[in-house]
Amino acid sequence: MNGWMPLWRPALGHPDQSTALAQQMAHTVGSGLLRDSIHTSRLEMELSGFFARRSVAVGSGMDALELVLETLREAGREVHVPAHAFQAIPALAARLGFTPVPMDVDPTTLAPTVTAAEKVPSSGIVIWIHHGGIVADYAETTIAALWQRGVTVIEDCAYVLPTDPSGPGTWGDASTWSFAPTKPISSTAGGAVVTANTALAQEIRDRRKHSGVEHLWELGDTLLRNRGLSETDALLATHQWKARTTTAAALRNVADAYATTLLAERPDLLPSGRRPRSTWSRFCVDLGDGNDALTVQAALAREQIGSSVMFARPWTDYPALAPYETNTTPGLRALLRRTICLPFHTGISPDDTLRVTKALLSILSEGASA
């Protein structure tokens, strides 16, 4: 029997690098400097040097988004979020007093549509999610048009593997990054905010702690928990960051292998215009009408293959967010229920990609997805 193939596994470094990392980890733990020390500073320097922007390391990707939104807090202000977002994102906006508004999604790129972007008022905020790491060809120009109209844009780059210093993460007012174990820059936790706005970066830096900030409490603020990054997570994230070029090359090979087979056998599974890239950290396949991704996921699991249905429902389907439902997402539920993510990480061999595609095509041909 073939072994279990995970959906995502952090990149494996060279043995010499792994040995050095283990030594650094042991030294860090032994030093007792477990927060706000050299590794956090080094990670911020790496990010700032690459993007030529300010960066602030924080405890998670959601901490990053929360800290940005807190600086923009204004009761009733609209926050426009792709209708297929992780439900915690619009829930966070609502908890902070904003009004979350779902945005239509392009079925090919899984990004907000240009039309949806054009409907955002100049006073609004857009959380532009590069879903699964897929970066729409029109994203940069659309975000630029939003910015020129006065709209605040926060890019969610949690699933993007950064390879371009002027690419995703540099087009909006700020970008948020995640270093969770399922992300391309993997640690056990952590995240960052990247922005060209020096004042915004400093405010986020001040707000990420809940002690030693009495000057903020004196101004009427309420900071209830620490949102800083641990030194061990900063060390792991820096290690993965430095290996990102190797990671991108390996992922490009996996993407090419999947695309070659699928386009030869079932080109409909990769919608025209969805071009696989090494910046992805999910390989999203459109199973087409009549196929259910949850059923296919279960069938792949029986073949010892991990897969993911990232969001099977729009976020407005959940009771706490139902008041924000609109009629602006036609066909979205069907799109989400037919979209599945195949295993996509640096440990996948050509034989592995063949095994996955053969299993998927067999399941679809046998009608197991009905």
Coordinates of C-alpha atoms in Angstrom, one line a residue:
M1 CA 0.0 0.0 0.0
N2 CA 1.3 3.5 -0.8
G3 CA 2.0 5.7 2.2
W4 CA -0.1 8.7 3.2
M5 CA 0.5 11.7 1.0
P6 CA -0.2 15.0 2.9
L7 CA -1.8 18.0 1.4
W8 CA 1.1 20.3 2.6
R9 CA 4.4 19.6 4.3
P10 CA 7.0 22.3 5.1
A11 CA 10.0 22.4 2.9
L12 CA 12.9 20.2 4.0
G13 CA 16.3 21.9 4.1
H14 CA 19.7 20.5 3.3
P15 CA 20.9 18.3 6.2
D16 CA 23.7 20.8 7.0
Q17 CA 21.1 23.5 7.2
S18 CA 18.9 21.4 9.4
T19 CA 21.8 20.7 11.8
A20 CA 22.6 24.4 12.1
L21 CA 18.9 25.2 12.7
A22 CA 18.7 22.6 15.5
Q23 CA 21.8 24.1 17.1
Q24 CA 20.4 27.6 16.9
M25 CA 17.1 26.4 18.3
A26 CA 18.8 24.8 21.3
H27 CA 20.9 27.9 21.8
T28 CA 17.8 30.1 21.7
V29 CA 15.9 28.0 24.2
G30 CA 19.0 27.9 26.5
S31 CA 19.5 31.7 26.3
G32 CA 16.1 32.4 27.9
L33 CA 15.5 35.2 25.3
L34 CA 12.3 33.8 24.0
R35 CA 10.6 36.9 22.8
D36 CA 11.5 40.3 21.3
S37 CA 15.1 39.4 20.6
I38 CA 17.6 38.8 17.8
H39 CA 15.6 36.3 15.7
T40 CA 12.5 38.6 15.5
S41 CA 14.7 41.5 14.5
R42 CA 16.5 39.4 11.8
L43 CA 13.2 38.2 10.4
E44 CA 11.9 41.8 10.2
M45 CA 15.2 42.9 8.5
E46 CA 14.9 40.1 6.0
L47 CA 11.3 41.1 5.1
S48 CA 12.1 44.8 5.0
G49 CA 15.2 44.3 2.9
F50 CA 13.3 42.2 0.3
F51 CA 10.2 44.4 0.0
A52 CA 12.0 47.7 0.7
R53 CA 9.1 48.4 3.1
R54 CA 8.6 48.4 6.9
S55 CA 7.8 45.1 8.4
V56 CA 6.5 44.1 11.8
A57 CA 6.6 40.4 13.0
V58 CA 3.5 39.3 15.0
G59 CA 2.0 36.2 16.5
S60 CA -0.1 35.0 13.6
G61 CA -1.6 36.1 10.3
M62 CA -4.9 36.9 12.0
D63 CA -3.0 39.0 14.5
A64 CA -1.5 40.9 11.6
L65 CA -4.9 41.6 10.1
E66 CA -6.4 42.5 13.5
L67 CA -3.6 45.0 14.2
V68 CA -4.0 46.7 10.8
L69 CA -7.8 46.9 11.2
E70 CA -7.5 48.3 14.7
T71 CA -5.5 51.2 13.3
L72 CA -8.4 51.9 10.8
R73 CA -11.2 51.3 13.2
E74 CA -14.3 53.4 12.5
A75 CA -17.8 52.2 13.5
G76 CA -19.9 51.2 10.5
R77 CA -17.1 51.6 8.0
E78 CA -17.4 49.0 5.3
V79 CA -14.8 46.2 4.9
H80 CA -15.2 44.4 1.6
V81 CA -14.1 40.8 1.8
P82 CA -14.2 38.1 -0.9
A83 CA -17.3 36.0 -0.4
H84 CA -15.3 32.8 -0.1
A85 CA -12.9 34.1 2.7
F86 CA -12.1 32.2 5.9
Q87 CA -15.1 33.2 8.0
A88 CA -12.8 34.5 10.8
I89 CA -11.8 37.4 8.6
P90 CA -15.3 39.0 8.2
A91 CA -16.1 38.0 11.8
L92 CA -13.0 40.0 12.9
A93 CA -14.1 43.0 11.0
A94 CA -17.6 42.8 12.5
R95 CA -16.2 42.4 16.0
L96 CA -14.1 45.6 15.6
G97 CA -17.2 47.5 14.6
F98 CA -16.9 47.5 10.8
T99 CA -19.6 46.3 8.4
P100 CA -18.3 43.3 6.4
V101 CA -19.5 43.2 2.8
P102 CA -19.1 40.1 0.5
M103 CA -17.4 40.6 -2.8
D104 CA -18.0 38.6 -6.0
V105 CA -15.4 36.1 -6.9
D106 CA -13.9 35.3 -10.3
P107 CA -14.3 31.5 -11.0
T108 CA -10.9 31.3 -12.8
T109 CA -8.6 33.2 -10.5
L110 CA -10.7 32.9 -7.3
A111 CA -9.9 36.6 -6.7
P112 CA -12.4 39.4 -6.2
T113 CA -13.8 40.5 -9.6
V114 CA -13.0 43.8 -11.2
T115 CA -16.7 44.7 -11.1
A116 CA -16.9 44.0 -7.3
A117 CA -13.9 46.2 -6.8
E118 CA -15.5 49.1 -8.8
K119 CA -18.5 49.0 -6.4
V120 CA -16.4 49.7 -3.3
P121 CA -17.0 53.3 -2.0
S122 CA -13.9 55.5 -1.6
S123 CA -14.4 55.3 2.2
G124 CA -14.3 51.5 2.2
I125 CA -11.6 49.0 3.0
V126 CA -10.9 46.0 0.8
I127 CA -9.2 42.8 2.0
W128 CA -7.8 41.4 -1.2
I129 CA -7.1 37.7 -0.6
H130 CA -4.7 36.0 -3.0
H131 CA -6.7 32.8 -2.5
G132 CA -4.5 29.7 -2.3
G133 CA -1.6 31.9 -3.5
I134 CA -3.3 32.4 -6.9
V135 CA -2.5 35.9 -8.1
A136 CA -4.9 37.2 -10.7
D137 CA -3.3 38.9 -13.7
Y138 CA -5.5 41.9 -13.1
A139 CA -4.8 42.2 -9.3
E140 CA -2.1 44.9 -9.5
T141 CA -4.0 47.2 -11.8
T142 CA -7.3 46.7 -9.9
I143 CA -5.7 47.4 -6.6
A144 CA -4.0 50.5 -8.0
A145 CA -7.3 51.7 -9.3
L146 CA -8.8 51.2 -5.8
W147 CA -6.0 53.1 -4.2
Q148 CA -6.3 56.0 -6.6
R149 CA -10.0 56.3 -5.6
G150 CA -9.0 56.5 -1.9
V151 CA -10.0 53.0 -1.0
T152 CA -7.7 51.3 1.6
V153 CA -6.5 47.9 0.4
I154 CA -5.1 45.2 2.7
E155 CA -3.5 42.3 0.8
D156 CA -3.9 38.9 2.5
C157 CA -0.8 37.1 1.3
A158 CA -1.0 34.1 3.7
Y159 CA -0.7 31.6 0.9
V160 CA 1.7 33.4 -1.4
L161 CA 5.3 32.4 -1.7
P162 CA 7.1 35.7 -2.1
T163 CA 9.4 35.7 -5.1
D164 CA 9.0 39.2 -6.5
P165 CA 10.0 42.3 -4.3
S166 CA 7.5 44.4 -6.3
G167 CA 4.8 41.8 -6.6
P168 CA 2.0 40.7 -4.4
G169 CA 2.1 42.3 -1.0
T170 CA 3.4 45.6 -2.3
W171 CA 0.4 46.9 -4.2
G172 CA -1.9 47.9 -1.3
D173 CA -1.6 50.0 1.8
A174 CA -0.4 47.0 3.8
S175 CA -0.1 43.3 3.4
T176 CA -0.4 40.5 5.9
W177 CA 1.6 37.3 6.0
S178 CA 1.2 34.0 7.8
F179 CA 3.9 31.6 8.9
A180 CA 1.5 28.8 10.1
P181 CA 2.6 25.2 9.4
T182 CA 0.3 25.0 6.3
K183 CA 1.8 28.2 4.7
P184 CA 4.8 28.4 2.3
I185 CA 6.9 30.2 4.8
S186 CA 6.3 27.6 7.5
S187 CA 6.8 27.8 11.3
T188 CA 4.6 26.6 14.1
A189 CA 3.0 30.1 14.2
G190 CA 3.6 33.7 13.4
G191 CA 2.9 36.3 10.8
A192 CA 3.9 39.8 9.7
V193 CA 2.6 43.1 8.4
V194 CA 4.4 44.7 5.5
T195 CA 3.7 48.4 4.6
A196 CA 5.3 51.4 3.1
N197 CA 3.5 53.6 5.7
T198 CA 6.1 54.3 8.5
A199 CA 3.4 55.6 10.9
L200 CA 1.2 52.5 10.4
A201 CA 4.2 50.2 11.0
Q202 CA 5.1 52.0 14.2
E203 CA 1.5 52.0 15.5
I204 CA 1.3 48.2 14.9
R205 CA 4.7 47.7 16.6
D206 CA 3.3 49.6 19.6
R207 CA 0.1 47.7 19.7
R208 CA 1.4 44.2 19.4
K209 CA 2.1 44.1 23.2
H210 CA -0.4 44.5 26.1
S211 CA 2.1 45.4 28.8
G212 CA 4.4 48.3 29.0
V213 CA 2.0 50.4 26.9
E214 CA 0.4 52.5 29.6
H215 CA 0.6 55.5 27.3
L216 CA -1.9 53.8 25.1
W217 CA -4.2 53.0 28.0
E218 CA -4.0 56.6 29.1
L219 CA -5.4 57.6 25.7
G220 CA -8.4 55.3 26.2
D221 CA -7.1 52.2 24.4
T222 CA -7.6 48.6 25.5
L223 CA -5.0 46.1 24.7
L224 CA -5.9 42.7 26.1
R225 CA -3.2 40.2 24.9
N226 CA 0.3 39.9 23.5
R227 CA 0.4 39.6 19.7
G228 CA 4.2 39.4 19.4
L229 CA 6.2 36.5 17.8
S230 CA 8.2 34.0 19.8
E231 CA 11.9 33.8 19.1
T232 CA 11.7 30.1 18.2
D233 CA 9.0 30.8 15.6
A234 CA 11.0 33.7 14.2
L235 CA 14.0 31.5 13.8
L236 CA 12.0 28.8 12.0
A237 CA 10.3 31.4 9.7
T238 CA 13.7 33.0 8.9
H239 CA 15.1 29.6 8.0
Q240 CA 12.2 28.9 5.6
W241 CA 12.3 32.5 4.2
K242 CA 16.0 32.1 3.2
A243 CA 15.1 28.8 1.4
R244 CA 12.2 30.3 -0.5
T245 CA 14.0 30.3 -3.9
T246 CA 14.6 26.6 -3.6
T247 CA 11.0 26.0 -2.4
A248 CA 9.7 28.0 -5.4
A249 CA 11.7 25.9 -7.9
A250 CA 10.5 22.7 -6.4
L251 CA 6.9 23.8 -6.4
R252 CA 7.2 24.9 -10.0
N253 CA 8.2 21.3 -10.9
V254 CA 5.2 19.9 -9.1
A255 CA 2.8 22.5 -10.7
D256 CA 4.2 21.7 -14.2
A257 CA 3.8 17.9 -13.6
Y258 CA 0.2 18.3 -12.5
A259 CA -0.6 20.7 -15.3
T260 CA 1.0 18.5 -18.0
T261 CA -1.0 15.4 -17.1
L262 CA -4.3 17.2 -16.4
L263 CA -4.2 19.3 -19.5
A264 CA -3.5 16.2 -21.6
E265 CA -6.3 14.1 -20.0
R266 CA -8.9 16.6 -18.6
P267 CA -8.1 20.2 -19.5
D268 CA -11.5 21.3 -18.1
L269 CA -10.1 20.6 -14.6
L270 CA -7.8 23.7 -15.0
P271 CA -9.9 26.6 -16.2
S272 CA -8.5 28.5 -19.1
G273 CA -6.6 31.5 -17.6
R274 CA -5.7 29.8 -14.3
R275 CA -1.9 29.4 -14.9
P276 CA -0.1 27.3 -12.3
R277 CA 2.8 29.2 -10.7
S278 CA 5.4 28.5 -8.1
T279 CA 3.9 31.3 -5.9
W280 CA 0.9 29.1 -5.1
S281 CA 0.7 27.0 -2.0
R282 CA -2.4 25.2 -3.1
F283 CA -3.1 23.5 -6.4
C284 CA -6.8 24.2 -7.0
V285 CA -8.7 22.0 -9.4
D286 CA -12.2 22.8 -10.8
L287 CA -14.1 19.5 -10.8
G288 CA -16.9 20.9 -13.0
D289 CA -20.6 20.9 -12.5
G290 CA -22.1 17.7 -11.1
N291 CA -19.0 16.9 -9.0
D292 CA -18.8 17.4 -5.3
A293 CA -15.4 18.2 -3.8
L294 CA -16.2 16.8 -0.4
T295 CA -17.1 13.4 -1.9
V296 CA -14.0 13.4 -4.0
Q297 CA -11.9 14.4 -1.0
A298 CA -13.2 11.4 0.9
A299 CA -12.5 9.1 -2.1
L300 CA -8.9 10.5 -2.3
A301 CA -8.5 9.8 1.4
R302 CA -9.3 6.2 0.8
E303 CA -6.4 6.2 -1.6
Q304 CA -4.2 7.6 1.1
I305 CA -4.1 11.0 -0.6
G306 CA -4.7 14.2 1.4
S307 CA -6.7 17.0 -0.2
S308 CA -8.6 20.1 0.9
V309 CA -11.8 21.9 0.3
M310 CA -10.7 25.2 1.6
F311 CA -14.1 26.9 1.8
A312 CA -17.2 24.8 1.0
R313 CA -19.6 27.6 1.8
P314 CA -19.6 31.4 1.5
W315 CA -18.9 33.1 4.8
T316 CA -22.4 34.6 4.8
D317 CA -23.8 31.1 5.2
Y318 CA -22.7 31.0 8.8
P319 CA -25.4 32.2 11.4
A320 CA -23.2 34.8 13.0
L321 CA -22.5 36.4 9.6
A322 CA -25.9 35.8 7.9
P323 CA -27.0 39.4 8.5
Y324 CA -24.4 40.5 5.9
E325 CA -25.7 38.3 3.1
T326 CA -26.3 39.9 -0.3
N327 CA -27.4 38.8 -3.7
T328 CA -24.0 39.5 -5.3
T329 CA -22.5 36.0 -5.4
P330 CA -24.4 34.0 -8.1
G331 CA -23.0 30.6 -8.6
L332 CA -20.5 30.9 -5.8
R333 CA -21.8 28.0 -3.7
A334 CA -21.5 25.7 -6.7
L335 CA -18.0 26.9 -7.5
L336 CA -16.8 26.3 -3.9
R337 CA -18.4 22.8 -3.8
R338 CA -16.6 21.8 -7.0
T339 CA -13.1 23.2 -6.1
I340 CA -10.6 20.9 -4.5
C341 CA -6.9 21.4 -3.6
L342 CA -4.4 18.6 -4.5
P343 CA -1.3 17.8 -2.5
F344 CA 1.3 20.6 -3.2
H345 CA 4.6 20.7 -1.4
T346 CA 8.3 20.3 -2.1
G347 CA 8.4 16.6 -1.1
I348 CA 6.2 15.5 -4.0
S349 CA 8.0 13.5 -6.7
P350 CA 7.0 13.0 -10.3
D351 CA 5.7 9.5 -9.3
D352 CA 3.6 11.1 -6.6
T353 CA 2.0 13.6 -9.0
L354 CA 1.2 10.7 -11.3
R355 CA -0.3 8.8 -8.5
V356 CA -2.5 11.7 -7.5
T357 CA -3.7 12.5 -11.0
K358 CA -4.4 8.9 -11.8
A359 CA -6.4 8.5 -8.6
L360 CA -8.4 11.7 -9.3
L361 CA -9.2 10.9 -12.9
S362 CA -10.2 7.4 -11.9
I363 CA -12.6 8.7 -9.2
L364 CA -14.1 11.1 -11.7
S365 CA -14.5 8.5 -14.4
E366 CA -16.2 6.1 -12.0
G367 CA -18.7 8.7 -11.0
A368 CA -17.6 8.5 -7.3
S369 CA -18.2 12.2 -6.9
A370 CA -21.9 12.2 -7.5

